[in-house]
């Protein structure tokens, strides 16, 4: 297998959605919301990400289907926590929200529990407000998925490393929220992430726990050589 990681393009979106839907079919976070991540909503999000985020896809260049998406990663770039959003990003965020509203009016919410959505957003805001203290910002890993038949071959790690390497070069931290303690946290720990805190989303006793993890940038070996002279 020859793993090829590239930025997502328009023609990759359908394949990327396939990987996300399969990965989240039995996810505790997804089940707590009682929702199915529908293609229209995910397509809207992916098209937003093409312009305003760091969305990547993995393909096997040596296979008989070299254009097939077998893994997807969605990262948000860092921005200073205290800095206001730029006007282009502000307008793009409103456009994303309006497209989602229009989709909900046309198709319905697809089972989305809006009460639990706002419970989750409040818990996330509290967690990130306490943890995101570095003015350089944080690379936020939102989703990394790999098709079930392709797992265990280093594809997920490659989707992490494409951004972690960038973070190391820039001296910026990485952040993620895991919906599973096992086996996910052990996998993330091997890549340098450490548990920072739990994030509880509680709807009158029916709760889900997410695990906020952070990774400090690694110093490049070329920068660790002692100075001479």
CSV table of C-alpha atoms in Angstrom, one decimal:
chain,number,residue,atom,x,y,z
A,1,UNK,CA,0.0,0.0,0.0
A,2,UNK,CA,1.3,3.4,-1.0
A,3,UNK,CA,-0.5,6.0,1.2
A,4,UNK,CA,-1.0,9.4,-0.4
A,5,UNK,CA,-2.2,12.3,1.7
A,6,UNK,CA,-3.6,15.4,-0.1
A,7,UNK,CA,-5.8,18.3,0.6
A,8,UNK,CA,-9.4,17.5,0.0
A,9,UNK,CA,-10.9,18.6,-3.3
A,10,UNK,CA,-14.4,18.9,-4.6
A,11,UNK,CA,-14.2,15.6,-6.3
A,12,UNK,CA,-13.2,13.9,-3.0
A,13,UNK,CA,-16.2,15.0,-1.0
A,14,UNK,CA,-18.5,12.0,-1.7
A,15,UNK,CA,-15.7,9.6,-0.8
A,16,UNK,CA,-14.9,11.5,2.4
A,17,UNK,CA,-18.5,11.5,3.5
A,18,UNK,CA,-18.5,7.7,3.1
A,19,UNK,CA,-15.6,7.3,5.5
A,20,UNK,CA,-17.2,9.7,8.0
A,21,UNK,CA,-20.6,8.0,8.0
A,22,UNK,CA,-19.1,4.5,8.4
A,23,UNK,CA,-16.8,5.6,11.2
A,24,UNK,CA,-19.5,7.3,13.2
A,25,UNK,CA,-22.2,4.6,12.7
A,26,UNK,CA,-21.6,3.2,16.2
A,27,UNK,CA,-19.8,6.1,17.8
A,28,UNK,CA,-21.0,6.9,21.4
A,29,UNK,CA,-21.0,10.6,20.7
A,30,UNK,CA,-23.1,10.2,17.6
A,31,UNK,CA,-25.5,7.8,19.3
A,32,UNK,CA,-26.0,10.2,22.2
A,33,UNK,CA,-27.2,12.8,19.7
A,34,UNK,CA,-29.5,10.2,18.2
A,35,UNK,CA,-28.7,11.4,14.8
A,36,UNK,CA,-27.5,10.2,11.4
A,37,UNK,CA,-24.8,12.4,9.8
A,38,UNK,CA,-26.5,12.9,6.5
A,39,UNK,CA,-24.7,13.5,3.2
A,40,UNK,CA,-26.2,17.0,2.6
A,41,UNK,CA,-25.1,18.3,6.0
A,42,UNK,CA,-21.6,16.8,5.6
A,43,UNK,CA,-21.3,18.0,2.1
A,44,UNK,CA,-22.0,21.6,3.3
A,45,UNK,CA,-19.4,21.3,6.0
A,46,UNK,CA,-16.8,19.8,3.6
A,47,UNK,CA,-17.2,22.6,1.1
A,48,UNK,CA,-16.8,25.1,3.9
A,49,UNK,CA,-13.6,23.3,4.9
A,50,UNK,CA,-12.1,23.5,1.4
A,51,UNK,CA,-11.8,27.2,1.9
A,52,UNK,CA,-11.5,27.8,5.6
A,53,UNK,CA,-10.0,24.8,7.3
A,54,UNK,CA,-7.5,22.0,6.7
A,55,UNK,CA,-9.4,19.0,5.3
A,56,UNK,CA,-7.3,16.1,4.0
A,57,UNK,CA,-8.0,12.7,2.4
A,58,UNK,CA,-6.0,9.5,2.2
A,59,UNK,CA,-5.8,7.3,-0.9
A,60,UNK,CA,-3.9,4.2,-1.9
A,61,UNK,CA,-1.9,5.2,-5.0
A,62,UNK,CA,-0.8,1.6,-5.7
A,63,UNK,CA,-4.3,0.1,-5.7
A,64,UNK,CA,-6.6,-0.5,-8.7
A,65,UNK,CA,-8.7,2.4,-7.5
A,66,UNK,CA,-6.1,5.1,-6.7
A,67,UNK,CA,-8.8,7.9,-6.6
A,68,UNK,CA,-10.9,6.2,-3.9
A,69,UNK,CA,-10.9,8.0,-0.6
A,70,UNK,CA,-10.0,5.6,2.2
A,71,UNK,CA,-9.4,8.1,5.0
A,72,UNK,CA,-10.4,11.6,6.0
A,73,UNK,CA,-9.1,14.2,8.4
A,74,UNK,CA,-10.7,17.5,9.3
A,75,UNK,CA,-8.6,20.0,11.2
A,76,UNK,CA,-9.2,23.6,12.1
A,77,UNK,CA,-6.2,26.0,11.9
A,78,UNK,CA,-4.9,27.9,15.0
A,79,UNK,CA,-6.0,31.4,15.9
A,80,UNK,CA,-5.2,33.4,19.0
A,81,UNK,CA,-8.0,32.7,21.6
A,82,UNK,CA,-8.3,36.4,22.4
A,83,UNK,CA,-8.3,37.6,18.7
A,84,UNK,CA,-11.7,38.4,17.0
A,85,UNK,CA,-12.5,36.4,13.9
A,86,UNK,CA,-11.6,38.0,10.6
A,87,UNK,CA,-14.5,39.3,8.5
A,88,UNK,CA,-14.1,36.7,5.8
A,89,UNK,CA,-14.2,33.9,8.4
A,90,UNK,CA,-17.1,35.6,10.2
A,91,UNK,CA,-19.2,35.8,7.0
A,92,UNK,CA,-18.2,32.3,6.0
A,93,UNK,CA,-19.4,31.0,9.4
A,94,UNK,CA,-22.7,32.7,9.0
A,95,UNK,CA,-23.1,31.3,5.5
A,96,UNK,CA,-22.4,27.8,6.8
A,97,UNK,CA,-25.0,28.3,9.5
A,98,UNK,CA,-27.6,29.6,7.0
A,99,UNK,CA,-27.0,26.7,4.7
A,100,UNK,CA,-27.5,24.2,7.6
A,101,UNK,CA,-30.7,26.0,8.6
A,102,UNK,CA,-32.0,25.8,5.0
A,103,UNK,CA,-31.1,22.1,4.8
A,104,UNK,CA,-33.0,21.4,8.1
A,105,UNK,CA,-36.1,23.2,6.8
A,106,UNK,CA,-36.0,21.2,3.6
A,107,UNK,CA,-34.9,17.8,4.8
A,108,UNK,CA,-35.6,17.9,8.5
A,109,UNK,CA,-32.9,17.6,11.2
A,110,UNK,CA,-32.2,14.0,10.4
A,111,UNK,CA,-32.8,13.0,14.1
A,112,UNK,CA,-30.6,15.7,15.5
A,113,UNK,CA,-31.4,16.4,19.2
A,114,UNK,CA,-31.0,20.2,19.3
A,115,UNK,CA,-31.2,20.3,23.1
A,116,UNK,CA,-28.2,18.0,23.3
A,117,UNK,CA,-26.4,19.9,20.6
A,118,UNK,CA,-26.5,23.0,22.8
A,119,UNK,CA,-25.5,21.0,25.9
A,120,UNK,CA,-22.5,19.8,24.0
A,121,UNK,CA,-21.6,23.3,22.7
A,122,UNK,CA,-21.8,24.7,26.2
A,123,UNK,CA,-19.5,22.0,27.6
A,124,UNK,CA,-17.1,22.4,24.8
A,125,UNK,CA,-16.9,26.2,25.3
A,126,UNK,CA,-16.2,25.7,29.0
A,127,UNK,CA,-13.5,23.1,28.3
A,128,UNK,CA,-11.8,25.1,25.6
A,129,UNK,CA,-12.0,28.3,27.5
A,130,UNK,CA,-10.1,26.7,30.3
A,131,UNK,CA,-7.5,24.9,28.2
A,132,UNK,CA,-6.8,27.2,25.3
A,133,UNK,CA,-4.5,29.6,26.9
A,134,UNK,CA,-1.7,29.8,24.3
A,135,UNK,CA,-2.0,32.9,22.2
A,136,UNK,CA,-0.5,31.0,19.2
A,137,UNK,CA,-3.7,29.0,19.1
A,138,UNK,CA,-4.2,25.3,18.6
A,139,UNK,CA,-4.6,23.0,15.7
A,140,UNK,CA,-7.9,21.3,16.4
A,141,UNK,CA,-8.3,17.8,15.1
A,142,UNK,CA,-12.1,17.5,14.6
A,143,UNK,CA,-12.4,14.2,12.8
A,144,UNK,CA,-10.0,11.5,11.6
A,145,UNK,CA,-11.6,8.5,10.0
A,146,UNK,CA,-10.4,5.4,8.0
A,147,UNK,CA,-12.6,2.9,6.2
A,148,UNK,CA,-12.9,-0.3,8.3
A,149,UNK,CA,-11.3,-2.5,5.7
A,150,UNK,CA,-8.3,-0.2,5.6
A,151,UNK,CA,-7.6,0.2,9.3
A,152,UNK,CA,-4.4,-0.9,11.0
A,153,UNK,CA,-2.2,0.1,8.1
A,154,UNK,CA,-0.9,3.5,9.3
A,155,UNK,CA,-3.5,5.6,7.4
A,156,UNK,CA,-4.9,7.3,10.5
A,157,UNK,CA,-1.4,8.1,11.8
A,158,UNK,CA,-0.5,9.6,8.4
A,159,UNK,CA,-3.6,11.8,8.5
A,160,UNK,CA,-2.4,13.0,11.9
A,161,UNK,CA,1.2,13.5,11.0
A,162,UNK,CA,0.5,15.8,8.0
A,163,UNK,CA,-0.7,18.4,10.5
A,164,UNK,CA,1.3,17.5,13.5
A,165,UNK,CA,4.5,18.0,11.5
A,166,UNK,CA,3.3,21.5,10.5
A,167,UNK,CA,2.5,22.2,14.2
A,168,UNK,CA,6.0,21.1,15.2
A,169,UNK,CA,7.5,23.4,12.6
A,170,UNK,CA,5.5,26.3,13.9
A,171,UNK,CA,5.7,25.5,17.6
A,172,UNK,CA,2.0,25.2,18.0
A,173,UNK,CA,0.0,22.8,20.2
A,174,UNK,CA,-2.6,20.3,18.9
A,175,UNK,CA,-6.0,19.5,20.5
A,176,UNK,CA,-8.7,16.9,20.1
A,177,UNK,CA,-11.8,15.6,21.8
A,178,UNK,CA,-12.1,11.8,21.8
A,179,UNK,CA,-15.5,10.1,22.2
A,180,UNK,CA,-13.9,6.8,23.3
A,181,UNK,CA,-11.4,6.0,26.1
A,182,UNK,CA,-10.5,2.7,24.6
A,183,UNK,CA,-8.8,2.2,22.3
A,184,UNK,CA,-8.6,5.7,21.0
A,185,UNK,CA,-6.8,7.4,23.9
A,186,UNK,CA,-3.9,4.9,23.8
A,187,UNK,CA,-3.5,5.5,20.1
A,188,UNK,CA,-3.4,9.3,20.6
A,189,UNK,CA,-1.0,9.0,23.5
A,190,UNK,CA,1.5,7.2,21.2
A,191,UNK,CA,1.4,10.3,19.0
A,192,UNK,CA,2.2,12.6,21.9
A,193,UNK,CA,-1.3,13.6,23.1
A,194,UNK,CA,-2.0,13.8,26.8
A,195,UNK,CA,-5.3,13.8,28.6
A,196,UNK,CA,-6.0,17.4,29.7
A,197,UNK,CA,-9.5,17.0,31.2
A,198,UNK,CA,-12.9,15.2,30.8
A,199,UNK,CA,-15.8,16.9,29.2
A,200,UNK,CA,-19.2,15.8,30.5
A,201,UNK,CA,-22.3,16.4,28.4
A,202,UNK,CA,-25.3,15.6,30.7
A,203,UNK,CA,-28.9,15.7,29.7
A,204,UNK,CA,-30.8,15.0,33.0
A,205,UNK,CA,-28.7,12.0,33.8
A,206,UNK,CA,-28.3,10.6,30.3
A,207,UNK,CA,-24.7,11.7,29.7
A,208,UNK,CA,-21.7,11.2,27.5
A,209,UNK,CA,-18.1,11.8,28.5
A,210,UNK,CA,-15.6,13.2,26.0
A,211,UNK,CA,-11.8,13.3,26.6
A,212,UNK,CA,-9.9,16.5,25.8
A,213,UNK,CA,-6.4,15.8,24.8
A,214,UNK,CA,-3.5,18.1,24.0
A,215,UNK,CA,-0.1,17.7,22.3
A,216,UNK,CA,2.8,20.0,22.7
A,217,UNK,CA,5.0,20.6,19.6
A,218,UNK,CA,8.1,18.5,19.3
A,219,UNK,CA,11.5,20.2,18.7
A,220,UNK,CA,13.1,19.3,15.4
A,221,UNK,CA,16.5,17.6,15.7
A,222,UNK,CA,18.1,20.3,13.6
A,223,UNK,CA,17.0,22.8,16.2
A,224,UNK,CA,18.5,20.8,19.0
A,225,UNK,CA,22.1,20.7,17.9
A,226,UNK,CA,24.4,22.6,20.3
A,227,UNK,CA,25.8,25.8,18.9
A,228,UNK,CA,29.5,25.9,18.1
A,229,UNK,CA,32.0,28.7,18.5
